[in-house]
Amino acid sequence: MQNTYADVIISINVATLDKIFQYKIPTELIQKAQVGKRVSVPFGYGNRYETGYIIGIGQHLSWEEDKVKTIKEVLDEEEAISEELILLARWMKDRYLATLSSCLQTIIPKQLINAERYLDIADYNTIDKVIEEVKKRGYKRQYELLHYLYCHGVTNVKSLKGMIPASVINTLLKKGIIRYSEPGDKEDDDEEFLLEEPLTLGYEQQKVYNKIISSICENKFSQYLLQGVTGSGKTEVYMQLIEEVLHQGKEAIVLVPEIALTPQMVHKFKSRFGSLVGVTHSRLNQTERLTVWKGARDGQIKVVLGPRSAVFAPFSQLGIVIIDEEHELSYKSETHPKYNTIEVAKKRCEMQNGVLLLGSATPSVNTFYEASKGNMSYLAMQKRVAGAMPKVELVDMRIELENGNKNVFSRSLHEAIEDRLEKGQQIILFLNRRGHSTFVSCRSCGFVLKCPNCDLPYTYHRSDHKMQCHHCGLKVGIHEKCPSCQSKYIKYFGVGTQKIEYLIEKTFPTARILRMDLDTTTKKNAHEKYYHDFKAGKADILIGTQMIAKGLDFPNVTLVGVIAADMSLYSSDFRAAERTFQLLTQVAGRAGRNKYPGEVIIQTYSPENYAVQAALYQDYDLFYQQEILFRENMDYPPFTNILTFLIQHHSEKLVVESIQTLYSILQYYGATKGFEIIGPAPANLSKLKNNYRWHIIVKHKDYGRLKNYAEYCMKVFYKYNKSVTLLYDLNPLIIH
Ligand code: ADP
Ligand code: ZN
Ligand code: ZN
């Protein structure tokens, strides 16, 4: 019989060891050794035993037979990770130019990677008796171990070191009194949810539902874009689709941006699907994360709801992956592997014959373009379930000023606020900048106080009377005198959410105010509290950053005021118009979601801009038609692919030298082959945390060629240059 070999990746938390090693599988382990299980293998010159993952099995050996070592032990009874997810990791490695280690680490929970071993009592029903007996026999050590496990539950083997000899553990394992286990076994949920019945779908909802259900029943891969205006009832459609998916014995993943993972969202899903739902979010600890992972792998959990990493839920019968608010930037990872969640979800659906559903009121230009080319099916819901679309008004702040109004609030916004306060209706005021004043400068000489690490203006915070850099977090006391000319005329310019709060307090002293931004929501559950308080009517006005723009459903809100629509319009990113339109539409969507009509007042200095105009008319097509022309003329995505390189170091000279080297390499290998090389130039954040940063942008129509080119040029670059950090990103959503 032929030998069988395993491809093993060792110590996957060490990226430098990103190599696959082959090991012989001894005959007695042939049955047990499977892809996805952990093994103990001899490694290196000293043949130390290391833990690795089997990521492939085959008959072909790519080394010399006499050099190949043999697997010592298979550590898992059942595979820790499925073959499908290992294939996915390999695909990600290739697509995003990442190490296989980093891909596996992204997919597998930490505790499974560390390959730590845990012990538990095998049968809690009989353990009392066993403990009694062991005690009477006088097996002191065995008694100690059992007693310990009895009191502590699942225990890391490491923590028993020095306390209990390994031989005692082995004896009890052999007898089947204790067993290897994993932490985080699903505990009973304390929270009880009253299960709610599905609602009767409206006409538009039903049409969309029917279409997608037919694909789900076909059991083959397909993808949909669902464009539904804010309040059109997308979530209800999602839930009913999932119900059918579960009915067919399949599983579902629902992805939402972290910021939209509100208590109301979780509540909706829990009250529909009870304990079949597992929720993940960034504040979970490792054990909580593992609990959801294992629940999904072992079948107690059938629906995983969470931000982008939930796309890796270890399901094997994926019926549907839903990506809500698909246009959100957070679906692209900013750390390696820099994956795009939509692409990963698509890959998983392809592998498992599932349906991919992208939902948004304002689809990304890329997604809409794909749909317009027929690469995915397009579905729309244009009517709100309850209430009409809000009435939107633009206020030109230049004219306000001409008419002598120097206030932050235009006259119409002022009147509208007054009116709602009188009527006892609620108001949302939106400004995408936290803090009090967004820069501090000297009125005598114009000197702007900046963070020495990042070369960006400080923001003044009134709550602690300090200046803070919003990039690196540095906080300093305020200056009494100008550091440049010593004058006393330090002034605070620009407006942040804190200042809006202060101004509202002054202008409307009786109004009850809540402010929601990064500064007020650092505590765990702060979001929940603010949300419930506002919904319960404990405040009249909610002031906030983009944190309040998404998905929140407050029926009593009839006025939304956008303090400054231009804030995101003039960033140097080619997606600035797209961002602005999306943000304005999302915020506007918070108004009038119930019986009272909603009103939106957008204050702007650029009322003629097409993104602002399209927001005024709530007209996606108007925006898209202009934007797609711009993208095509300027050769931006979706018409091309973008690769960014960024070099950073604390020596500016070194950065400039190395970016030049990189530029020469890129030129040499690519200039005549259709690669457009832009730069080098200082990055958008040209100094960050004491590092100087320069970047180069490369464009090419073919993703695969761009990627290979990047890989090759980086290799050449590292031959010459090892001291600087070279960062890269393929099709980034934010250009740094
Ligand atoms: P979207 O996600 O499209 O912005 P939501 O899913 O938040 O919209 O739905 C808006 C509101 O309409 C919610 O309060 C929801 O419970 C309600 N709703 C949705 N579908 C129906 C329906 N078929 N019948 C009654 N109410 C519905
Ligand atoms: Zn800084
Ligand atoms: Zn000065």
mmCIF file of N, CA and C in Angstrom, residues 286-330:
data_model
loop_
_atom_site.group_PDB
_atom_site.id
_atom_site.type_symbol
_atom_site.label_atom_id
_atom_site.label_comp_id
_atom_site.label_asym_id
_atom_site.label_seq_id
_atom_site.Cartn_x
_atom_site.Cartn_y
_atom_site.Cartn_z
ATOM 1 N N GLN A 286 -12.567 35.952 24.383
ATOM 2 C CA GLN A 286 -12.199 34.777 23.585
ATOM 3 C C GLN A 286 -13.110 33.580 23.857
ATOM 4 N N THR A 287 -13.492 33.420 25.129
ATOM 5 C CA THR A 287 -14.318 32.267 25.469
ATOM 6 C C THR A 287 -15.712 32.410 24.873
ATOM 7 N N GLU A 288 -16.258 33.621 24.942
ATOM 8 C CA GLU A 288 -17.591 33.859 24.360
ATOM 9 C C GLU A 288 -17.564 33.608 22.853
ATOM 10 N N ARG A 289 -16.477 34.055 22.233
ATOM 11 C CA ARG A 289 -16.313 33.864 20.796
ATOM 12 C C ARG A 289 -16.296 32.370 20.457
ATOM 13 N N LEU A 290 -15.521 31.641 21.261
ATOM 14 C CA LEU A 290 -15.394 30.208 21.023
ATOM 15 C C LEU A 290 -16.731 29.499 21.220
ATOM 16 N N THR A 291 -17.504 29.979 22.180
ATOM 17 C CA THR A 291 -18.809 29.371 22.427
ATOM 18 C C THR A 291 -19.699 29.452 21.194
ATOM 19 N N VAL A 292 -19.715 30.621 20.565
ATOM 20 C CA VAL A 292 -20.533 30.784 19.361
ATOM 21 C C VAL A 292 -19.982 29.916 18.237
ATOM 22 N N TRP A 293 -18.674 29.942 18.106
ATOM 23 C CA TRP A 293 -18.024 29.146 17.057
ATOM 24 C C TRP A 293 -18.390 27.667 17.196
ATOM 25 N N LYS A 294 -18.248 27.159 18.419
ATOM 26 C CA LYS A 294 -18.514 25.739 18.626
ATOM 27 C C LYS A 294 -19.989 25.408 18.456
ATOM 28 N N GLY A 295 -20.830 26.325 18.928
ATOM 29 C CA GLY A 295 -22.263 26.121 18.763
ATOM 30 C C GLY A 295 -22.623 25.988 17.291
ATOM 31 N N ALA A 296 -21.977 26.821 16.465
ATOM 32 C CA ALA A 296 -22.240 26.784 15.025
ATOM 33 C C ALA A 296 -21.676 25.500 14.418
ATOM 34 N N ARG A 297 -20.486 25.142 14.840
ATOM 35 C CA ARG A 297 -19.850 23.943 14.288
ATOM 36 C C ARG A 297 -20.629 22.681 14.666
ATOM 37 N N ASP A 298 -21.103 22.666 15.915
ATOM 38 C CA ASP A 298 -21.715 21.437 16.418
ATOM 39 C C ASP A 298 -23.226 21.394 16.259
ATOM 40 N N GLY A 299 -23.810 22.448 15.690
ATOM 41 C CA GLY A 299 -25.205 22.366 15.315
ATOM 42 C C GLY A 299 -26.228 22.949 16.283
ATOM 43 N N GLN A 300 -25.785 23.483 17.453
ATOM 44 C CA GLN A 300 -26.783 24.114 18.330
ATOM 45 C C GLN A 300 -27.184 25.481 17.794
ATOM 46 N N ILE A 301 -26.247 26.121 17.101
ATOM 47 C CA ILE A 301 -26.523 27.436 16.546
ATOM 48 C C ILE A 301 -26.678 27.312 15.033
ATOM 49 N N LYS A 302 -27.740 27.920 14.505
ATOM 50 C CA LYS A 302 -28.006 27.797 13.065
ATOM 51 C C LYS A 302 -27.935 29.144 12.347
ATOM 52 N N VAL A 303 -27.982 30.201 13.133
ATOM 53 C CA VAL A 303 -27.919 31.538 12.549
ATOM 54 C C VAL A 303 -26.841 32.307 13.292
ATOM 55 N N VAL A 304 -25.853 32.822 12.573
ATOM 56 C CA VAL A 304 -24.861 33.670 13.230
ATOM 57 C C VAL A 304 -25.054 35.097 12.738
ATOM 58 N N LEU A 305 -25.174 36.002 13.710
ATOM 59 C CA LEU A 305 -25.388 37.416 13.421
ATOM 60 C C LEU A 305 -24.198 38.178 13.972
ATOM 61 N N GLY A 306 -23.541 38.962 13.135
ATOM 62 C CA GLY A 306 -22.393 39.696 13.657
ATOM 63 C C GLY A 306 -21.718 40.529 12.600
ATOM 64 N N PRO A 307 -20.664 41.251 12.998
ATOM 65 C CA PRO A 307 -19.896 42.032 12.033
ATOM 66 C C PRO A 307 -19.005 41.129 11.187
ATOM 67 N N ARG A 308 -18.121 41.733 10.394
ATOM 68 C CA ARG A 308 -17.514 40.991 9.282
ATOM 69 C C ARG A 308 -16.930 39.627 9.619
ATOM 70 N N SER A 309 -16.351 39.452 10.815
ATOM 71 C CA SER A 309 -15.705 38.172 11.094
ATOM 72 C C SER A 309 -16.714 37.033 11.202
ATOM 73 N N ALA A 310 -17.993 37.364 11.348
ATOM 74 C CA ALA A 310 -19.019 36.320 11.405
ATOM 75 C C ALA A 310 -19.133 35.574 10.081
ATOM 76 N N VAL A 311 -18.514 36.112 9.035
ATOM 77 C CA VAL A 311 -18.553 35.433 7.735
ATOM 78 C C VAL A 311 -17.821 34.089 7.810
ATOM 79 N N PHE A 312 -17.007 33.912 8.843
ATOM 80 C CA PHE A 312 -16.248 32.664 8.985
ATOM 81 C C PHE A 312 -16.953 31.640 9.874
ATOM 82 N N ALA A 313 -18.200 31.871 10.219
ATOM 83 C CA ALA A 313 -18.918 30.918 11.063
ATOM 84 C C ALA A 313 -18.809 29.522 10.453
ATOM 85 N N PRO A 314 -18.436 28.533 11.277
ATOM 86 C CA PRO A 314 -18.127 27.208 10.733
ATOM 87 C C PRO A 314 -19.367 26.387 10.398
ATOM 88 N N PHE A 315 -20.136 26.858 9.456
ATOM 89 C CA PHE A 315 -21.312 26.130 8.990
ATOM 90 C C PHE A 315 -20.934 25.262 7.794
ATOM 91 N N SER A 316 -21.630 24.156 7.638
ATOM 92 C CA SER A 316 -21.311 23.304 6.499
ATOM 93 C C SER A 316 -22.478 23.170 5.528
ATOM 94 N N GLN A 317 -23.617 23.773 5.880
ATOM 95 C CA GLN A 317 -24.800 23.700 5.012
ATOM 96 C C GLN A 317 -25.346 25.108 4.808
ATOM 97 N N LEU A 318 -24.485 25.955 4.341
ATOM 98 C CA LEU A 318 -24.842 27.360 4.260
ATOM 99 C C LEU A 318 -25.947 27.592 3.234
ATOM 100 N N GLY A 319 -27.122 28.017 3.719
ATOM 101 C CA GLY A 319 -28.214 28.283 2.803
ATOM 102 C C GLY A 319 -28.169 29.704 2.279
ATOM 103 N N ILE A 320 -27.823 30.643 3.187
ATOM 104 C CA ILE A 320 -27.811 32.042 2.765
ATOM 105 C C ILE A 320 -26.809 32.847 3.592
ATOM 106 N N VAL A 321 -26.136 33.784 2.934
ATOM 107 C CA VAL A 321 -25.349 34.786 3.642
ATOM 108 C C VAL A 321 -25.947 36.137 3.277
ATOM 109 N N ILE A 322 -26.361 36.876 4.306
ATOM 110 C CA ILE A 322 -26.959 38.185 4.080
ATOM 111 C C ILE A 322 -25.970 39.245 4.553
ATOM 112 N N ILE A 323 -25.674 40.191 3.697
ATOM 113 C CA ILE A 323 -24.806 41.297 4.107
ATOM 114 C C ILE A 323 -25.643 42.566 4.077
ATOM 115 N N ASP A 324 -26.015 43.026 5.265
ATOM 116 C CA ASP A 324 -26.855 44.217 5.344
ATOM 117 C C ASP A 324 -25.968 45.458 5.308
ATOM 118 N N GLU A 325 -26.475 46.547 4.797
ATOM 119 C CA GLU A 325 -25.692 47.777 4.635
ATOM 120 C C GLU A 325 -24.385 47.433 3.922
ATOM 121 N N GLU A 326 -24.527 46.765 2.776
ATOM 122 C CA GLU A 326 -23.358 46.191 2.119
ATOM 123 C C GLU A 326 -22.338 47.243 1.693
ATOM 124 N N HIS A 327 -22.759 48.514 1.653
ATOM 125 C CA HIS A 327 -21.854 49.573 1.213
ATOM 126 C C HIS A 327 -20.883 50.016 2.294
ATOM 127 N N GLU A 328 -21.047 49.500 3.502
ATOM 128 C CA GLU A 328 -20.237 49.978 4.626
ATOM 129 C C GLU A 328 -18.758 49.626 4.473
ATOM 130 N N LEU A 329 -17.918 50.580 4.854
ATOM 131 C CA LEU A 329 -16.476 50.401 4.702
ATOM 132 C C LEU A 329 -15.916 49.330 5.623
ATOM 133 N N SER A 330 -16.606 49.093 6.724
ATOM 134 C CA SER A 330 -16.052 48.153 7.698
ATOM 135 C C SER A 330 -16.074 46.715 7.192
#
